[in-house]
mmCIF file of C-alpha atoms in Angstrom:
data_model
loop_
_atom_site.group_PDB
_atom_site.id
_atom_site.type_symbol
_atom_site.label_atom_id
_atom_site.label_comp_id
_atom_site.label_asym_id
_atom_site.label_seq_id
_atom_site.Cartn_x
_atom_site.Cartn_y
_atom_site.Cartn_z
ATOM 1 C CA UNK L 21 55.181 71.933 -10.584
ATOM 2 C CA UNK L 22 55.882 73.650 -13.782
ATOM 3 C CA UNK L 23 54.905 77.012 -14.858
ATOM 4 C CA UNK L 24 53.922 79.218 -18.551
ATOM 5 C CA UNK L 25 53.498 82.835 -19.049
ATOM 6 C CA UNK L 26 51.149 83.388 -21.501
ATOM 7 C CA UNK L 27 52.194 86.901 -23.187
ATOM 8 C CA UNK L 28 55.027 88.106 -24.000
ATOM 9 C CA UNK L 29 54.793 91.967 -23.956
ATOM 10 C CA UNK L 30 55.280 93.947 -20.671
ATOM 11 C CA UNK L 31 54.149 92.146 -18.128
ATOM 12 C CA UNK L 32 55.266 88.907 -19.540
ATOM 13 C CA UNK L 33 58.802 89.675 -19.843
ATOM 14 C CA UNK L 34 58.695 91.166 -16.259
ATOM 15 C CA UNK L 35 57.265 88.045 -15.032
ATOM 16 C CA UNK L 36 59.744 86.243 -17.010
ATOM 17 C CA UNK L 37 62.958 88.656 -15.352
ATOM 18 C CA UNK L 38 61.124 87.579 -11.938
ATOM 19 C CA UNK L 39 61.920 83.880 -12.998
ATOM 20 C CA UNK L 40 65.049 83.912 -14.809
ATOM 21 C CA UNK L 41 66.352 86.218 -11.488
ATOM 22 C CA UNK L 42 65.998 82.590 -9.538
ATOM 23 C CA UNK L 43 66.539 80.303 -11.763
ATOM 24 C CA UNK L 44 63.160 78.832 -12.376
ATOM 25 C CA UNK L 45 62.069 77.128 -15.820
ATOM 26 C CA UNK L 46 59.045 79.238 -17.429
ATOM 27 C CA UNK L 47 57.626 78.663 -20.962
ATOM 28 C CA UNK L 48 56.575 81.649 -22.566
ATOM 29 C CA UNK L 49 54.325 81.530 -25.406
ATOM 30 C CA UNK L 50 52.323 84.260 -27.365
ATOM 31 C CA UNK L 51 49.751 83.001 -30.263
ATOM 32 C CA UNK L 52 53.003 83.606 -32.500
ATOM 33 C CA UNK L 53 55.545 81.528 -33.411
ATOM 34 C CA UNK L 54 57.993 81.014 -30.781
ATOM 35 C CA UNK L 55 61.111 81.350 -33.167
ATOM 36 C CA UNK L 56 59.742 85.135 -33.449
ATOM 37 C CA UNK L 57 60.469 85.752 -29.488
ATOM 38 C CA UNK L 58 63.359 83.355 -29.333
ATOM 39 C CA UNK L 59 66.355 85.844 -29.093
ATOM 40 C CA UNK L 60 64.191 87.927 -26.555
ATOM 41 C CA UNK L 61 63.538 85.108 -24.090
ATOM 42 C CA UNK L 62 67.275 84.051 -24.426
ATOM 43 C CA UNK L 63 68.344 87.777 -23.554
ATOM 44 C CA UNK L 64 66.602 86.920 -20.105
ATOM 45 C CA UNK L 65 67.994 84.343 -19.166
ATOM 46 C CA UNK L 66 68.450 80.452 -19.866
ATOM 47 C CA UNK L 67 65.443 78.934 -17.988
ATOM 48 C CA UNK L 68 63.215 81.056 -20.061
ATOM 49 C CA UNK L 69 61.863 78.937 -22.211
ATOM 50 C CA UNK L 70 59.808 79.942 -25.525
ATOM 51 C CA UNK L 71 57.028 77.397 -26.965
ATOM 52 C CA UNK L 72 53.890 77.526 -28.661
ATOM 53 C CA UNK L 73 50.496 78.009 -27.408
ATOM 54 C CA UNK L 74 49.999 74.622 -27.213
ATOM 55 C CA UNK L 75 52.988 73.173 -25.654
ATOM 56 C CA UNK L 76 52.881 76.174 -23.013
ATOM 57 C CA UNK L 77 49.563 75.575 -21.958
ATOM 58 C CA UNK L 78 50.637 71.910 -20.532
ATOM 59 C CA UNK L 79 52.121 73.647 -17.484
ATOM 60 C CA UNK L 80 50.420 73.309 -13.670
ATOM 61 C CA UNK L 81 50.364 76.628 -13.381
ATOM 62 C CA UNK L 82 49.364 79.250 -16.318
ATOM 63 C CA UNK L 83 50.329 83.249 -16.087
ATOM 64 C CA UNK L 84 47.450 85.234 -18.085
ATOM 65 C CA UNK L 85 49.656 88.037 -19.361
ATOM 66 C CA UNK L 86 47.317 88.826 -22.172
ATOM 67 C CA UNK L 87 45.462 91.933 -23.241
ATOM 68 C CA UNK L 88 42.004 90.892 -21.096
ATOM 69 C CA UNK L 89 40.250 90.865 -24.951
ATOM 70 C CA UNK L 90 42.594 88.329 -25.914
ATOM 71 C CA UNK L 91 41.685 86.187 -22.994
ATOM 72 C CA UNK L 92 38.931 84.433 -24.772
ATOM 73 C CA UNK L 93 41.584 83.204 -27.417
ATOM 74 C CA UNK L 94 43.517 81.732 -24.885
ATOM 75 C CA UNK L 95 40.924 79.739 -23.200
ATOM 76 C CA UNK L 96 39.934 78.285 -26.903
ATOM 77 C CA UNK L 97 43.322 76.040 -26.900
ATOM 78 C CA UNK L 98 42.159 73.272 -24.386
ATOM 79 C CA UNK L 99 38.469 72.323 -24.015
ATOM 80 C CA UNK L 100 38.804 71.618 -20.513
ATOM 81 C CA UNK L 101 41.913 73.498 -18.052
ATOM 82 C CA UNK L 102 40.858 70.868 -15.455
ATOM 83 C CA UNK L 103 43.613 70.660 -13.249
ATOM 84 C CA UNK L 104 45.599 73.802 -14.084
ATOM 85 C CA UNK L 105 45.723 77.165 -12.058
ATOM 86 C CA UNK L 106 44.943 80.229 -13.614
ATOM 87 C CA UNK L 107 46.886 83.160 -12.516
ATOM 88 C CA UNK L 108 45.321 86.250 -13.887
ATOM 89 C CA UNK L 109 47.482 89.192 -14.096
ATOM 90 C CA UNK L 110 44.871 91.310 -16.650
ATOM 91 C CA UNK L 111 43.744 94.725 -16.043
ATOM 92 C CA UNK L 112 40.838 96.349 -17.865
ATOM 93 C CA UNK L 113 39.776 99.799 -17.827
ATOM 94 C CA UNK L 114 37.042 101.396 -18.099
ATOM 95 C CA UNK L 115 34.879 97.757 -17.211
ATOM 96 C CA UNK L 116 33.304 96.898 -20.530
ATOM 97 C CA UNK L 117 28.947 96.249 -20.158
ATOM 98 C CA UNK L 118 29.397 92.688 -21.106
ATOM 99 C CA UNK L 119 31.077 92.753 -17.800
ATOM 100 C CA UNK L 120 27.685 92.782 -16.164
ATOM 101 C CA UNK L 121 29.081 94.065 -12.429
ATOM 102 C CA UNK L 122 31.131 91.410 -12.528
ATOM 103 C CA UNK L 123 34.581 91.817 -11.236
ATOM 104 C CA UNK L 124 36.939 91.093 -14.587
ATOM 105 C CA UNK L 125 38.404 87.964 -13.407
ATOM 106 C CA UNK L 126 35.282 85.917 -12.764
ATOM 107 C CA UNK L 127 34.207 86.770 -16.235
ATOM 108 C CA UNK L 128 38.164 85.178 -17.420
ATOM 109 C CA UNK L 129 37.361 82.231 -14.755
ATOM 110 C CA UNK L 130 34.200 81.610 -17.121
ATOM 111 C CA UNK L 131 35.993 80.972 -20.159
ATOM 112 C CA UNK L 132 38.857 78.795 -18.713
ATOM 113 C CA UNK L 133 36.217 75.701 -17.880
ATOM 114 C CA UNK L 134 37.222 73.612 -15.224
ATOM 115 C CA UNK L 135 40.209 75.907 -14.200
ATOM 116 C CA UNK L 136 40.989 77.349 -10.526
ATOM 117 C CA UNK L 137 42.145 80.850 -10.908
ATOM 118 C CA UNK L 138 43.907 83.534 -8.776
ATOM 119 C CA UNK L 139 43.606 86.809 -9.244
ATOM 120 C CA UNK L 140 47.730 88.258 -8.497
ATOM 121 C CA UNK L 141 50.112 90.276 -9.845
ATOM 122 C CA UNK L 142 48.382 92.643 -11.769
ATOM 123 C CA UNK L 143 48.569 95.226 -9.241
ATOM 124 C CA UNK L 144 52.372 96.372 -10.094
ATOM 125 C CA UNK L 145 53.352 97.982 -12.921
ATOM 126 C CA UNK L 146 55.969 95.964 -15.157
ATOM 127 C CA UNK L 147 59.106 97.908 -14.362
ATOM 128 C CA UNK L 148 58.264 97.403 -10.500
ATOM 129 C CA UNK L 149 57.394 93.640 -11.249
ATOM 130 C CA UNK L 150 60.116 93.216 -12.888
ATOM 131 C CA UNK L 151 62.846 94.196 -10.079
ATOM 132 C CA UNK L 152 64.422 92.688 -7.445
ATOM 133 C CA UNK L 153 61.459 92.060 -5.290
ATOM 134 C CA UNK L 154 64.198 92.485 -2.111
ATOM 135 C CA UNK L 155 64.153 96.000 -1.066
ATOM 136 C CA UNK L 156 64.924 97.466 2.262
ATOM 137 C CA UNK L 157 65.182 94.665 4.664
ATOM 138 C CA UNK L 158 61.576 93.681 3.121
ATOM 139 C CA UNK L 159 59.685 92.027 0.292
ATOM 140 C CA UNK L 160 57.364 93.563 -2.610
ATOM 141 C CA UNK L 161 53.939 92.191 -2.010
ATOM 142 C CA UNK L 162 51.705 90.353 -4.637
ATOM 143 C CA UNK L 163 47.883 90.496 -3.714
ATOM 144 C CA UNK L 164 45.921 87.352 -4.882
ATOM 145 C CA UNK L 165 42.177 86.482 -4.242
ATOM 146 C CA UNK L 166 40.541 83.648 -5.538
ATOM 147 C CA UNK L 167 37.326 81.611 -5.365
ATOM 148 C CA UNK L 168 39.178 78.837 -4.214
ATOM 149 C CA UNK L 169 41.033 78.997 -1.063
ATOM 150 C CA UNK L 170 42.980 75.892 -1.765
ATOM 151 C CA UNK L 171 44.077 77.428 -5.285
ATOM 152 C CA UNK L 172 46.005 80.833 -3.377
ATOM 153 C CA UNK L 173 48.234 78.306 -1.666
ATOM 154 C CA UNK L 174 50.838 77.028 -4.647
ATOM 155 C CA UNK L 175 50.946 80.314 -6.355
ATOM 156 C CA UNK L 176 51.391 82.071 -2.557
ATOM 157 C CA UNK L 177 54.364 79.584 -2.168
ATOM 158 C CA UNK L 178 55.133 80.647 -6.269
ATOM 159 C CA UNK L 179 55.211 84.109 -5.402
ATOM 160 C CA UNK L 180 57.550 83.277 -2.281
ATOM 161 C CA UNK L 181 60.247 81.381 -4.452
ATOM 162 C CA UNK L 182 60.147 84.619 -7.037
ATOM 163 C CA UNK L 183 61.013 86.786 -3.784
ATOM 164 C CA UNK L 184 57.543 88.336 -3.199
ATOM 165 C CA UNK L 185 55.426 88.698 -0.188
ATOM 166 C CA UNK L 186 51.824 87.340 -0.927
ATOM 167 C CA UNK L 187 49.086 89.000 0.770
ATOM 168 C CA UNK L 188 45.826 86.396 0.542
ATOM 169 C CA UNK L 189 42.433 88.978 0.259
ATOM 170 C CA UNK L 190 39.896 86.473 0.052
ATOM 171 C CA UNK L 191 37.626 85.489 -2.333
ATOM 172 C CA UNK L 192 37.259 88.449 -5.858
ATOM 173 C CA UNK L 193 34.234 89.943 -4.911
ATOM 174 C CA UNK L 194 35.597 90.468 -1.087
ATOM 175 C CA UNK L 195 38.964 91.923 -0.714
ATOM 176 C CA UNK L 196 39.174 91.050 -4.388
ATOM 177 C CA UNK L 197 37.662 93.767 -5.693
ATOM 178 C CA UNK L 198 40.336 96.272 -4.478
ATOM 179 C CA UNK L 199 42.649 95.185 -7.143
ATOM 180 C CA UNK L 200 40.235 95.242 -9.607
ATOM 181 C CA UNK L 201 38.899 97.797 -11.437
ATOM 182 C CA UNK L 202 35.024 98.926 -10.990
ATOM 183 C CA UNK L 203 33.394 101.174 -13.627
ATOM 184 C CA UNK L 204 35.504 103.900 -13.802
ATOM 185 C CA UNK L 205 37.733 103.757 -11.040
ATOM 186 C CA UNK L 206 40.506 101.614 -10.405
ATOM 187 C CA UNK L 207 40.460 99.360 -7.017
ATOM 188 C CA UNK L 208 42.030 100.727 -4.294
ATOM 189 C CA UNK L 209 45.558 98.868 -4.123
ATOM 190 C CA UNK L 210 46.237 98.703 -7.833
ATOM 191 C CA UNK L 211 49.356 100.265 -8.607
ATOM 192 C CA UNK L 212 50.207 100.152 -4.444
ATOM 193 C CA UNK L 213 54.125 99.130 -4.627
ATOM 194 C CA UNK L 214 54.105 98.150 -1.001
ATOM 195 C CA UNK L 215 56.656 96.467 0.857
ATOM 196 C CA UNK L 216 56.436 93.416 3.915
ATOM 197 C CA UNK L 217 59.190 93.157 6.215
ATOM 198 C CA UNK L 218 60.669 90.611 7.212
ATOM 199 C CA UNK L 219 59.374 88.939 11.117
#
């Protein structure tokens, strides 16, 4: 299985000190050249990897650690993602109208045609993503929902090799929608840095 984060500001790099912390390969890309974030992706660590756009984008499983208006930009560099997982770590707030009620991720699943996508960690803020997920005799959990049940299971088992605790909620418009944001209010778990201990 091999991975990309798409993004390189915040989120990105914590997702990137999640890897690099166990030694897992990650491209990172941005729409910039990669020689412009080479010396940052080397300060994390040596199986961060930095590569355009293009090259990224050949990776199983995709990180979406965009602004969400850049999303659309991102989903222009294949014609079809058939085959790839979409893991969308976005948050948007206040819900634009073109939204339409719809919960923010099944308007990004739109644009990436043919592409399964989990909604997961977006819930944590950077600095927490980006720390040891190990803390007191437990695991940080990671929330993901998707419209495909068999999609949650490789990023679950992702999100266990980085040192997380997944938490499945279901499909996005079920137990989705509390880390999502509606209209003006932000679902219920975002932000939630909530631990799983051990069995």
């Amino acid at each position: 299985m091999s991975y990309a984060i798409i993004g390189f500001g915040k989120i990105g790099h914590a997702l990137a000190e999640a890897f690099a912390r166990n030694g897992i390969e990650v491209s990172v890309a941005t729409t910039r050249d990669p020689e412009s974030f080479a010396a940052d992706a080397a300060a994390i660590g040596p199986t961060i990897i930095p590569k355009t756009l293009a090259e990224a984008i050949k990776a199983d499983i995709v990180f979406l650690a965009v602004r969400f208006e850049s999303h659309p930009d991102v989903a222009k560099a294949l014609p079809s993602w058939e085959g790839k997982t979409i893991i969308d770590a976005t948050n948007v707030f206040p819900v634009p109208e073109e939204l339409d009620g719809l919960p923010s991720s099944a308007f990004v699943a739109k644009a990436f045609t043919g592409a399964k996508l989990v909604k997961g960690f977006n819930h944590l803020i950077a600095a927490a993503l980006a720390a040891d997920p190990i803390v007191e005799g437990g695991h940080r959990v990671v929330f993901l929902s998707s419209e495909d049940e068999d999609a949650i299971a490789p990023v679950a088992d992702l999100a266990r090799q980085l040192g997380f605790a997944p938490v499945k909620l279901g499909k996005l418009n079920e137990g989705g929608a509390l880390v999502h944001a509606r209209g003006r209010t932000w679902g219920q778990l975002i932000f939630q840095d909530l631990f799983k201990k051990e069995q």
